[in-house]
PDB file of C-alpha atoms and ligand atoms in Angstrom:
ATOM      1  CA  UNK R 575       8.992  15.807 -25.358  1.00 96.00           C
ATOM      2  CA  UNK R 576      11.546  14.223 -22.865  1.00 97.00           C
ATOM      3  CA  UNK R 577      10.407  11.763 -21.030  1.00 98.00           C
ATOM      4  CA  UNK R 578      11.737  11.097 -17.178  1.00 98.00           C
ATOM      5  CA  UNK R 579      11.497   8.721 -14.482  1.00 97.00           C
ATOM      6  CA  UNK R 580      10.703   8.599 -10.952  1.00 97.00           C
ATOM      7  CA  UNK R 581      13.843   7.067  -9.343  1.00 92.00           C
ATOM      8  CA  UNK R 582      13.526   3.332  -7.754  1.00 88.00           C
ATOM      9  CA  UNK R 583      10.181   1.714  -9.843  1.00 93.00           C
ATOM     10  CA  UNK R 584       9.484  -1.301  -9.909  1.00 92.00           C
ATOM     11  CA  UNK R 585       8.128  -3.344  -6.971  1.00 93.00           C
ATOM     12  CA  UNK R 586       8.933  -2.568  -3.422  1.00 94.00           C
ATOM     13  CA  UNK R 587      11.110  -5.249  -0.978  1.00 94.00           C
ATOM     14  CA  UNK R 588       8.140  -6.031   0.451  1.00 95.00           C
ATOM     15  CA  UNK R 589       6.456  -7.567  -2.387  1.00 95.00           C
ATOM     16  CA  UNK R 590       9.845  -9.091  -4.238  1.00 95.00           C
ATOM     17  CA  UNK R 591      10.147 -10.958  -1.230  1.00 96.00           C
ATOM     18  CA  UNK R 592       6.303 -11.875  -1.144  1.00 96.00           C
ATOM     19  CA  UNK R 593       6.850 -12.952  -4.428  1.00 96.00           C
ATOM     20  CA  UNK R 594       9.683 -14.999  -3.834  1.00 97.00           C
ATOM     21  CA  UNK R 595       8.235 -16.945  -1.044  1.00 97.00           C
ATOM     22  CA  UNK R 596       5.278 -17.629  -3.347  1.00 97.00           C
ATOM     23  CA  UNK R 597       7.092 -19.175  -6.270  1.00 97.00           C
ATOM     24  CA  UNK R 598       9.254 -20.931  -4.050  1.00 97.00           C
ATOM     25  CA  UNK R 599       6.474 -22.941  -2.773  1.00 96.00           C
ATOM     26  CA  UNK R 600       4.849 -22.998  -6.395  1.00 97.00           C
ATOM     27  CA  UNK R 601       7.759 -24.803  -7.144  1.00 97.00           C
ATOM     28  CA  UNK R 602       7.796 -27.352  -4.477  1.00 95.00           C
ATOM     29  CA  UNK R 603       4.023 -28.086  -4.955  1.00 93.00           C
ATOM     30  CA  UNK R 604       2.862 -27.564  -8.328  1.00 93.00           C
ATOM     31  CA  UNK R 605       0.368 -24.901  -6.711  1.00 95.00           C
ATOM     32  CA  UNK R 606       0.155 -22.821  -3.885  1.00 96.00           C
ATOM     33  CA  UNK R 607      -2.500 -20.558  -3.037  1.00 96.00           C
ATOM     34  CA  UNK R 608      -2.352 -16.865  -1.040  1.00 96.00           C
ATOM     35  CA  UNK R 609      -4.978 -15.589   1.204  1.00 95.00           C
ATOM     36  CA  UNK R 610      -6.098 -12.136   0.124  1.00 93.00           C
ATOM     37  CA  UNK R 611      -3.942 -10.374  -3.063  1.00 92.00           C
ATOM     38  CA  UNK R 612      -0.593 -10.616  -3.119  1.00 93.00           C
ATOM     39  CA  UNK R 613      -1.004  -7.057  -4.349  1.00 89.00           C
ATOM     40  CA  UNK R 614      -3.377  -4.536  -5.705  1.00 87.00           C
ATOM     41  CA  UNK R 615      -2.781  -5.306  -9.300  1.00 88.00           C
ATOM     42  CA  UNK R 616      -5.617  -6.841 -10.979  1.00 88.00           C
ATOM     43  CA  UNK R 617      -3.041  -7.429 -14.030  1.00 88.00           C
ATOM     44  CA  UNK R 618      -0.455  -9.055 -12.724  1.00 90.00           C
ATOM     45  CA  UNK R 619      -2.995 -11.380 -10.282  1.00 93.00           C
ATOM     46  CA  UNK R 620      -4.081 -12.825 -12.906  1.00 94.00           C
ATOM     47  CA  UNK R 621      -0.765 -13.370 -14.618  1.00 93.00           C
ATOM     48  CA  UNK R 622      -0.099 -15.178 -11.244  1.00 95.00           C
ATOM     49  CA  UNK R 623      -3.074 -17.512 -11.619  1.00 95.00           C
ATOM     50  CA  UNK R 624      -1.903 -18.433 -14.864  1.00 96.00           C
ATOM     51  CA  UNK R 625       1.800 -19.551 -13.045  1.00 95.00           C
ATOM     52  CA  UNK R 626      -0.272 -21.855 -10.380  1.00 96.00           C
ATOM     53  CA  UNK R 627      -0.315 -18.796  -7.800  1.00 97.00           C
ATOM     54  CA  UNK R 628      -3.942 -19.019  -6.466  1.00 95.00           C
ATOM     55  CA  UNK R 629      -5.639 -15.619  -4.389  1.00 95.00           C
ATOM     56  CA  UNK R 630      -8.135 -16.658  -2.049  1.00 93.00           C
ATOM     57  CA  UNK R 631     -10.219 -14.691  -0.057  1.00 91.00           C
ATOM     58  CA  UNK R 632     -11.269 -17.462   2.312  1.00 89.00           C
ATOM     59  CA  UNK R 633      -8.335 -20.599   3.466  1.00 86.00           C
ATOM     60  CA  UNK R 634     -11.442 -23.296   3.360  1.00 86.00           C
ATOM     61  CA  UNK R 635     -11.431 -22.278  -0.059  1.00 85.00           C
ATOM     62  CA  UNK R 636      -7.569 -23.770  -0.617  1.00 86.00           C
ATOM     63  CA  UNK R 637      -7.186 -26.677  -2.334  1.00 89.00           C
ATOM     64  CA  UNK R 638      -3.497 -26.159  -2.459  1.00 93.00           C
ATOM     65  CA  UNK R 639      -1.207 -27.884   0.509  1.00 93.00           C
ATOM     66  CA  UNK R 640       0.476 -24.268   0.993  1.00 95.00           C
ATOM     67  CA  UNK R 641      -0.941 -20.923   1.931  1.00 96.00           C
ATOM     68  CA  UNK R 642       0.813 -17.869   1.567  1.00 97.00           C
ATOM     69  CA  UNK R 643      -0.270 -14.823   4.376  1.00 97.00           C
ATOM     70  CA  UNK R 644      -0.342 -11.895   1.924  1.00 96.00           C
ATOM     71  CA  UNK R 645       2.056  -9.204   2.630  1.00 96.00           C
ATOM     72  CA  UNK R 646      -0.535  -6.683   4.063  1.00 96.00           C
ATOM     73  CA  UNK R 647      -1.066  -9.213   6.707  1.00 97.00           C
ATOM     74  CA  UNK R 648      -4.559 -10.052   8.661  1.00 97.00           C
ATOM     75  CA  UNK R 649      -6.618  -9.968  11.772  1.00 97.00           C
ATOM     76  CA  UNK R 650      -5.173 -12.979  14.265  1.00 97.00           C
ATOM     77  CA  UNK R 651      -8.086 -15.111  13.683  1.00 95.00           C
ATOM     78  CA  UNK R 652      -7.497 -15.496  10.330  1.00 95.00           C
ATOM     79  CA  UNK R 653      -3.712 -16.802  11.363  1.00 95.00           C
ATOM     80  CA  UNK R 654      -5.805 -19.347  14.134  1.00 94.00           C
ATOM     81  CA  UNK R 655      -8.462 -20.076  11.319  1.00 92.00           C
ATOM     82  CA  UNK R 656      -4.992 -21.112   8.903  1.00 92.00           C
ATOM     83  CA  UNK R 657      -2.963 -23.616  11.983  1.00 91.00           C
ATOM     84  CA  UNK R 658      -6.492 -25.088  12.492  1.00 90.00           C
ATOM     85  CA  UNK R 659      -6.997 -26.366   8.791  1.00 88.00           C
ATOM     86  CA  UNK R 660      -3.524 -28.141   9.335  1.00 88.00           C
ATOM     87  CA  UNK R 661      -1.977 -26.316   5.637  1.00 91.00           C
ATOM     88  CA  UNK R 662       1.484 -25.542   5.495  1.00 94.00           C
ATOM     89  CA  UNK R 663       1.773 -21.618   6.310  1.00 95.00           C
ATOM     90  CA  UNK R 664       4.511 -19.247   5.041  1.00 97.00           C
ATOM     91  CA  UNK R 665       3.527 -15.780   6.517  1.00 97.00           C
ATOM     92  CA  UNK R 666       4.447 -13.235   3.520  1.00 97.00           C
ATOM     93  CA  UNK R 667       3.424 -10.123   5.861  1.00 98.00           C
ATOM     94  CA  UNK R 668       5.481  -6.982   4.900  1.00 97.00           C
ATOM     95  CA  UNK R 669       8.383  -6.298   7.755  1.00 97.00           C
ATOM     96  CA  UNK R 670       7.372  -2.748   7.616  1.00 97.00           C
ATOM     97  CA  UNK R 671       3.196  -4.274   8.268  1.00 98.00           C
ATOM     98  CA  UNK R 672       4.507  -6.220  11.262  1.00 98.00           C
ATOM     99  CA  UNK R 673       6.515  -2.875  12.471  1.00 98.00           C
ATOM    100  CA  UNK R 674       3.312  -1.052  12.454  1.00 98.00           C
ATOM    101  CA  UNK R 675       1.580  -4.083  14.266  1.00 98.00           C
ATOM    102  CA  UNK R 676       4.682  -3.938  16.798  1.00 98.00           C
ATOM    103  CA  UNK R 677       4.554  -0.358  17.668  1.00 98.00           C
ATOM    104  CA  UNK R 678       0.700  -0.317  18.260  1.00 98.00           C
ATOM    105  CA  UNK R 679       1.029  -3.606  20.184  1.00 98.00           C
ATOM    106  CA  UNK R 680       3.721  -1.922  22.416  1.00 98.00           C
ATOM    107  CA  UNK R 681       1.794   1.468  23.170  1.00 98.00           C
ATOM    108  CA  UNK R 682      -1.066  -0.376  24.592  1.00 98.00           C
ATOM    109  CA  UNK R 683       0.761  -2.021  26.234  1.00 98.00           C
ATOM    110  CA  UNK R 684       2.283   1.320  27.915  1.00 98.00           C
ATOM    111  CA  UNK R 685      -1.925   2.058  28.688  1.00 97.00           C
ATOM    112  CA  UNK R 686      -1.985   4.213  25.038  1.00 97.00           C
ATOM    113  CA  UNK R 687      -5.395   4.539  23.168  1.00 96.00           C
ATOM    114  CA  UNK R 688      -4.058   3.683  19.415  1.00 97.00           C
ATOM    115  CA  UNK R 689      -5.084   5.672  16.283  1.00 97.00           C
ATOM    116  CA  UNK R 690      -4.343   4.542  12.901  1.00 98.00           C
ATOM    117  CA  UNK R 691      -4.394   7.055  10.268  1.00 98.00           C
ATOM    118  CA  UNK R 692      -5.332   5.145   7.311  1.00 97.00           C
ATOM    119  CA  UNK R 693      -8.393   3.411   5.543  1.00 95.00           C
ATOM    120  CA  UNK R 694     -10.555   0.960   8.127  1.00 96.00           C
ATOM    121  CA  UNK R 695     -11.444  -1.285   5.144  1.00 94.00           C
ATOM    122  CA  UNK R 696      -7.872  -1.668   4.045  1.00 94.00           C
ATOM    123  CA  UNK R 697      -6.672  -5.530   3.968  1.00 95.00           C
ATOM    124  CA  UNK R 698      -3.595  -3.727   6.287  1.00 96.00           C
ATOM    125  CA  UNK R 699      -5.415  -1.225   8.616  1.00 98.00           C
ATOM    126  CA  UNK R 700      -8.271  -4.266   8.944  1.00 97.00           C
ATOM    127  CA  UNK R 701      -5.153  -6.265   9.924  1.00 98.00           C
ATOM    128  CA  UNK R 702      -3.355  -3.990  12.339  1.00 98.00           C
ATOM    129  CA  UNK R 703      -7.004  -2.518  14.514  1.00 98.00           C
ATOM    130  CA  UNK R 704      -6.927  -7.053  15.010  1.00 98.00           C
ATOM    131  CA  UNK R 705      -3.499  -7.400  16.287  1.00 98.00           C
ATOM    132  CA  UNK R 706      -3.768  -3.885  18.234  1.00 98.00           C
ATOM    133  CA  UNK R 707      -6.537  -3.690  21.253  1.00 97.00           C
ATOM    134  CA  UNK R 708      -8.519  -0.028  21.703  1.00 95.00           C
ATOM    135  CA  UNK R 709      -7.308   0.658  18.414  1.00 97.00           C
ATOM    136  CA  UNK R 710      -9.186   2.785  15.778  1.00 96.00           C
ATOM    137  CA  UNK R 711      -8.957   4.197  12.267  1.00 97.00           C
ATOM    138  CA  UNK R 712      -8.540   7.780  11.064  1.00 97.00           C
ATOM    139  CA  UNK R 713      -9.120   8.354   7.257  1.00 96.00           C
ATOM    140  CA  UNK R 714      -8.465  12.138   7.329  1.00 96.00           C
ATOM    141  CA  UNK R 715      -8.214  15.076   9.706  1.00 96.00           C
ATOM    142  CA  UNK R 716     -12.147  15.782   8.734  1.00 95.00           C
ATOM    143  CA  UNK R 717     -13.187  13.063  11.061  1.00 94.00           C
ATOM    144  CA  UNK R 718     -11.010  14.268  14.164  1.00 93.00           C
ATOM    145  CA  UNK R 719     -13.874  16.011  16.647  1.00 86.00           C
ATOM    146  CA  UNK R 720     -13.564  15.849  20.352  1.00 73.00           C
ATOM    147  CA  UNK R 721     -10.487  13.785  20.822  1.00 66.00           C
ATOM    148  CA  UNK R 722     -10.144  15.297  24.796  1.00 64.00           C
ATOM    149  CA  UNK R 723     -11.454  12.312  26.233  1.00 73.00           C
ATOM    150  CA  UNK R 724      -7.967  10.329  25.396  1.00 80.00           C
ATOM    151  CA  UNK R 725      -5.248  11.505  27.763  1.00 88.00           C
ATOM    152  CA  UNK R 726      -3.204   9.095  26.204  1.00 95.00           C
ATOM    153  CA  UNK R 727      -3.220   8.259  22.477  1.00 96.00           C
ATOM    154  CA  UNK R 728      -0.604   6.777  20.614  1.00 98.00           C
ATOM    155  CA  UNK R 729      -0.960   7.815  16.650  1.00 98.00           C
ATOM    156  CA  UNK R 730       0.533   5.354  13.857  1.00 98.00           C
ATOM    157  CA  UNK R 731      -0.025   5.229  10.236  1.00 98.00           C
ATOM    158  CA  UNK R 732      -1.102   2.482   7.437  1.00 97.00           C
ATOM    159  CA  UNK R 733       2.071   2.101   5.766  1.00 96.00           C
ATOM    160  CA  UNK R 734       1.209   3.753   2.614  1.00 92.00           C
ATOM    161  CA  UNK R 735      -1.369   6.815   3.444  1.00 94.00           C
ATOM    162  CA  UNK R 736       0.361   9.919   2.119  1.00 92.00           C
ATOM    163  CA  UNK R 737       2.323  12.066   4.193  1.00 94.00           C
ATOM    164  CA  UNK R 738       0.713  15.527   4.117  1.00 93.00           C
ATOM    165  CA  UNK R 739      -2.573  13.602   5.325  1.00 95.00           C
ATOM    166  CA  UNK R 740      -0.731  11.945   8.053  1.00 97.00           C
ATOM    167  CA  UNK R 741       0.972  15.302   9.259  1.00 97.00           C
ATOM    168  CA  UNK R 742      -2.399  17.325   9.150  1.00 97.00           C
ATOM    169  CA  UNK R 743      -4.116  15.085  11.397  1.00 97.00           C
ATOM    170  CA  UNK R 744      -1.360  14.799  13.797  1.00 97.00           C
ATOM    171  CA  UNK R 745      -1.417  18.549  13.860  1.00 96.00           C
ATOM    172  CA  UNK R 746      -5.291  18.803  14.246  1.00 94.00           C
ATOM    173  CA  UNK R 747      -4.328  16.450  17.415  1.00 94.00           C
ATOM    174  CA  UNK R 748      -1.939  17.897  19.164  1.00 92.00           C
ATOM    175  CA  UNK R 749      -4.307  20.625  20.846  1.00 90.00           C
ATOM    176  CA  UNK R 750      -7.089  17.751  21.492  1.00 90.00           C
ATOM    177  CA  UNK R 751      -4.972  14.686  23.371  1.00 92.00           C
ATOM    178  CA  UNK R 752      -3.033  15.607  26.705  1.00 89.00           C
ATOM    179  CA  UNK R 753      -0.173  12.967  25.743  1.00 95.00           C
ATOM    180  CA  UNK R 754       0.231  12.015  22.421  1.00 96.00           C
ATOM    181  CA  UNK R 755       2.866   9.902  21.091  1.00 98.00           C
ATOM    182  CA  UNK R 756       3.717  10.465  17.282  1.00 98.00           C
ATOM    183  CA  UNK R 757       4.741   7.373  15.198  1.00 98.00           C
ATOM    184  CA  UNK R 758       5.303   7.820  11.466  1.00 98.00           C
ATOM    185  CA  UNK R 759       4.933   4.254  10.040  1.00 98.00           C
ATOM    186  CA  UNK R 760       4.894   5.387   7.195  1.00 96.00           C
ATOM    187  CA  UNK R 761       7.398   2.771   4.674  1.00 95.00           C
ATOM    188  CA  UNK R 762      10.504   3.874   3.136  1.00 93.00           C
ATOM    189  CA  UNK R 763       8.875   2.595  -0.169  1.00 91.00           C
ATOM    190  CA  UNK R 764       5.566   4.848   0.033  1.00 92.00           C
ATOM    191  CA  UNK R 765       7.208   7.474   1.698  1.00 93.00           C
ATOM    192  CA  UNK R 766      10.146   8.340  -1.518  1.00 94.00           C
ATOM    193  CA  UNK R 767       7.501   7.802  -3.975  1.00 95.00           C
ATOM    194  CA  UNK R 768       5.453  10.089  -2.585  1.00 93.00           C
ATOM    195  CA  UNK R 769       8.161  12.529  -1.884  1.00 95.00           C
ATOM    196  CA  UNK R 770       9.896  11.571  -5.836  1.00 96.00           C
ATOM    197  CA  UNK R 771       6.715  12.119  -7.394  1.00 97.00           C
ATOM    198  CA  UNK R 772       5.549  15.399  -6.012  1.00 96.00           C
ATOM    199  CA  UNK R 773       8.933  16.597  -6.820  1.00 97.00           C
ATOM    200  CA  UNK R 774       8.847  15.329 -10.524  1.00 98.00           C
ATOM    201  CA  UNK R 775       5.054  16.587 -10.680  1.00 98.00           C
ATOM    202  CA  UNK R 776       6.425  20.345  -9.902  1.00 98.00           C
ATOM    203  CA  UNK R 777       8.878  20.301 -12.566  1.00 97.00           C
ATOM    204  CA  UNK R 778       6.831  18.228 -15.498  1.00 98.00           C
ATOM    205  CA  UNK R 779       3.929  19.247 -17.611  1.00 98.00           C
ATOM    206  CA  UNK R 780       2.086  16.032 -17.157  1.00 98.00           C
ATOM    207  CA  UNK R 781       2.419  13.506 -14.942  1.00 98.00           C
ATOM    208  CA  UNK R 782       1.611   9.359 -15.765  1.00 98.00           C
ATOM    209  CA  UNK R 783       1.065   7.252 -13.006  1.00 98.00           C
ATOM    210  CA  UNK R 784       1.093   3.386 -13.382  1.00 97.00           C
ATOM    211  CA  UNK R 785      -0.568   0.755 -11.025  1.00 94.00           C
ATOM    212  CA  UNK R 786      -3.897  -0.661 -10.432  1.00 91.00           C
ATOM    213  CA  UNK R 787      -7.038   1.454 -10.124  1.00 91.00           C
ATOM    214  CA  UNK R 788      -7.513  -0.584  -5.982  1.00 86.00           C
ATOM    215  CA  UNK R 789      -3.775   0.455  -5.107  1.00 88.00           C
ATOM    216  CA  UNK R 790      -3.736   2.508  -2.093  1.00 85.00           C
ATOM    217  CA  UNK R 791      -0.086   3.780  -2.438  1.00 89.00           C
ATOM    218  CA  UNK R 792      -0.017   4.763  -6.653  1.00 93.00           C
ATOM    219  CA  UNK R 793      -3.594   6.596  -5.835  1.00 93.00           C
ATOM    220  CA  UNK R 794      -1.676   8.559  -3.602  1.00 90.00           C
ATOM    221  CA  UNK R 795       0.955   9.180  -6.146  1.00 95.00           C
ATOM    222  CA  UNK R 796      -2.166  10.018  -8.727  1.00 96.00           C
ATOM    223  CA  UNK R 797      -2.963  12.525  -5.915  1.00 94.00           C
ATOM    224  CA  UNK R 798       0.723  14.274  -4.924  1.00 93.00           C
ATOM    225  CA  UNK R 799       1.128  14.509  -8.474  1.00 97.00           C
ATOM    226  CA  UNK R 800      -2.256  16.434  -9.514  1.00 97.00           C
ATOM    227  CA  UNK R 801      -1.611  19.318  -6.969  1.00 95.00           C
ATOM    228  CA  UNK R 802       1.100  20.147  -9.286  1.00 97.00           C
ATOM    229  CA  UNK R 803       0.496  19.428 -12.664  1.00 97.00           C
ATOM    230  CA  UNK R 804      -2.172  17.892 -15.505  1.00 98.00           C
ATOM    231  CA  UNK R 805      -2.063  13.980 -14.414  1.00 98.00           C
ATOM    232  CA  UNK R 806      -3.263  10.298 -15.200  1.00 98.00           C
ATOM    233  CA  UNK R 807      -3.666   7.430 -13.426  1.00 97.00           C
ATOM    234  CA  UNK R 808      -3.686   4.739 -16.155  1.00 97.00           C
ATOM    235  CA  UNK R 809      -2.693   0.356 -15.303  1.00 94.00           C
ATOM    236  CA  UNK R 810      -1.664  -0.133 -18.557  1.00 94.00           C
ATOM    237  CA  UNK R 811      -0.651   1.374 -21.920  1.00 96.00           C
ATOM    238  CA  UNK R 812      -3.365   0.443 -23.592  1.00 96.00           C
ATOM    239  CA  UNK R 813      -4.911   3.459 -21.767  1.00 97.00           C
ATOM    240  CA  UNK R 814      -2.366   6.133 -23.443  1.00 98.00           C
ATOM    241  CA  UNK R 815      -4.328   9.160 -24.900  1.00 97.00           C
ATOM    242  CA  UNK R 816      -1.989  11.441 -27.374  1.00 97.00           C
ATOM    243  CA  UNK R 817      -4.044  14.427 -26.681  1.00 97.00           C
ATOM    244  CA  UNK R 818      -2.347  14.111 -23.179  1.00 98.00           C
ATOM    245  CA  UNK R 819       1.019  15.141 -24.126  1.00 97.00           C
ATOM    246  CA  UNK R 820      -0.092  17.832 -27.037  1.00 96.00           C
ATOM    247  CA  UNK R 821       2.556  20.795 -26.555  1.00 96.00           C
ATOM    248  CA  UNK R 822       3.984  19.145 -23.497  1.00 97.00           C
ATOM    249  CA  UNK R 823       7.543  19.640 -22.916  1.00 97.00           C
ATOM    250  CA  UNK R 824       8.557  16.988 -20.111  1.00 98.00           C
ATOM    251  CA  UNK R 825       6.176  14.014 -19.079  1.00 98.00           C
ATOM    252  CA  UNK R 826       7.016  12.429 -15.504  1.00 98.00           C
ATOM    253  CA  UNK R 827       6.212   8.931 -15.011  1.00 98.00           C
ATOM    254  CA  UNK R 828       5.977   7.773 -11.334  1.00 97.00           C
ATOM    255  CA  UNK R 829       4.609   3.694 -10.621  1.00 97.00           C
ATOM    256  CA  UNK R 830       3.185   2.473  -7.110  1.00 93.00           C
ATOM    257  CA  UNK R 831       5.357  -0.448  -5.024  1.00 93.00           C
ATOM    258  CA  UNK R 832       3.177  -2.918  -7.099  1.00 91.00           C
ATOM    259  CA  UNK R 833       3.910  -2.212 -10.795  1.00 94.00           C
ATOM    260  CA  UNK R 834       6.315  -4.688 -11.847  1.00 93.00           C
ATOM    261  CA  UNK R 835       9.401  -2.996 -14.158  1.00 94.00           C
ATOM    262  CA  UNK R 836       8.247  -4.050 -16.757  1.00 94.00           C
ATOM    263  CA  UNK R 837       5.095  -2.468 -17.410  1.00 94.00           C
ATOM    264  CA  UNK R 838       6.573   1.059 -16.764  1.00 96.00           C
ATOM    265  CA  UNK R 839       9.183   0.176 -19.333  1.00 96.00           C
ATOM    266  CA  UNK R 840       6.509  -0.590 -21.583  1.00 96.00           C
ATOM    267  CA  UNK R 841       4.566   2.742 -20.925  1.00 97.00           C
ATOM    268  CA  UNK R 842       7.869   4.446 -21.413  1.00 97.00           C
ATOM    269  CA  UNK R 843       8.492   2.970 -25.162  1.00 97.00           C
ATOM    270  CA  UNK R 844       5.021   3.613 -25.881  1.00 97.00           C
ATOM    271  CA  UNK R 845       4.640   7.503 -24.987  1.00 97.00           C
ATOM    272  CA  UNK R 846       8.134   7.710 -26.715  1.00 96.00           C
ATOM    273  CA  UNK R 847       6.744   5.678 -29.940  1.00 94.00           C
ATOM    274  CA  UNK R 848       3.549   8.523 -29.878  1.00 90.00           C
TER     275      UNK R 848
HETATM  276  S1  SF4 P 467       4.625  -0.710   0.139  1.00 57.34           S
HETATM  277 FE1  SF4 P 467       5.930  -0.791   1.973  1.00 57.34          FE
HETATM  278  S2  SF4 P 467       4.674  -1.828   3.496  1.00 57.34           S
HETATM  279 FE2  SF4 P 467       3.714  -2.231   1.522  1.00 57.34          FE
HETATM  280  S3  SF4 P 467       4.581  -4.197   0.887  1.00 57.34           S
HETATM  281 FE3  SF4 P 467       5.863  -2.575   0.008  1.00 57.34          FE
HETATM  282  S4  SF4 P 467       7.545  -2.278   1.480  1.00 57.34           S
HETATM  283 FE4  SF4 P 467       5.900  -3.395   2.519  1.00 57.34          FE
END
């Protein structure tokens, strides 16, 4: 069975540069902590806390002299709640978070009603409806009823909600909102996985995808790559069945923006070694 590779694994700029800012400060301090996860990868968080990087879910919780703003950012009062507890800050919050942020920020500001196609309870989305007034959340074009009574709405996207969901609900909108202004905010990162995957998924005979179970963007691979082919959604190798690849000719292996390199290498040896 050949085996082949999504191209550009391994973690996204976002999170090397999260990353960095973290063990910088590690290194300066002994310890830093982060507020929120650095990334959804119950794994490698904990191979963090082993290195002196600490995830916190509250900054009155810190004990460290740093805090790091996790890259999927947060509501302004958690910022306010930071300055006030007089820790260092180093704001970690993705570029492509803040764009999303931006744009929202500047279509209210143009008298826009703002719709965010993505998951209310994400760390991000939670983030973005704080920074972005008469903002709102749309998980899928199911929950888009009676939208007439917004002559103006301004439609952006959580940076990693998969592309056919964001295009049907933009199309189940057009009829409904007299102006509507179309934003794809989609990352670059999300956005060629997604696209990678789905292509890999039409060609292979099974399909592995590798990242934490509570990542929003390698579910989303999981789920461009099912339409297509038999598929598994595994965080480690450890979680390898043979039976999977029984009279399989090509297995594709696709890994969301926070799988470090190293673990898809190690899937990779280990379906080979079967
Ligand atoms: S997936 Fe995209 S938005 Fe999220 S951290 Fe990576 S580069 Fe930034």
């Amino acid at each position: 069975m050949d085996v082949k590779i999504i191209k550009g694994c391994g973690f996204c700029a976002g999170l090397v540069g999260a990353l960095k800012k973290a063990r910088d400060a590690r290194d300066k301090d002994g310890a830093v902590s982060v507020f929120g996860k650095l990334m959804h990868n119950d794994l490698f968080i904990a191979e963090l806390e082993k290195e002196g990087i600490k995830t916190i879910d509250d900054p009155k919780k810190a004990t460290t002299k740093t805090i790091i703003m996790r890259p999927h950012g947060a509501r302004p009062d958690v910022f306010d709640k930071i300055k006030r507890s007089g820790m260092d800050m180093i704001d970690a919050t993705c570029p492509f978070v803040k764009k999303v942020q931006d744009t929202g920020i500047e279509y209210h500001k143009k008298g826009y009603k703002i719709a965010i196609i993505g998951k209310k309870a994400h760390p991000e989305v939670d983030g973005i409806l704080g920074h972005v007034d008469d903002s709102f959340a749309i998980k899928s074009p199911d929950e888009i009823t009676g939208y007439v009574r917004f002559k103006k709405l301004c439609v952006i996207s959580q940076t990693t909600t998969l592309q056919k969901n964001f295009d049907a609900c933009v199309a189940k909108l057009k009829p409904l909102v007299g102006d509507l202004v179309v934003k794809d905010t989609i990352c670059p990162a999300a956005k060629n996985r997604q696209k990678d995957t789905e292509e890999l998924a039409k060609e292979a005979d099974v399909m592995v995808i590798i990242g934490g179970k509570n990542s929003s963007n390698t579910r989303h691979l999981f789920e461009a790559a099912e339409k297509h082919c038999e598929a598994y959604h595994i965080e480690s190798k450890e979680e390898l069945k043979t039976d999977w690849f029984k009279g399989k000719k090509l297995c594709g292996i696709a890994a969301g923006a926070s799988t470090p390199i190293e673990k898809v290498d190690e899937v990779v040896d280990a379906i080979n070694g079967l």
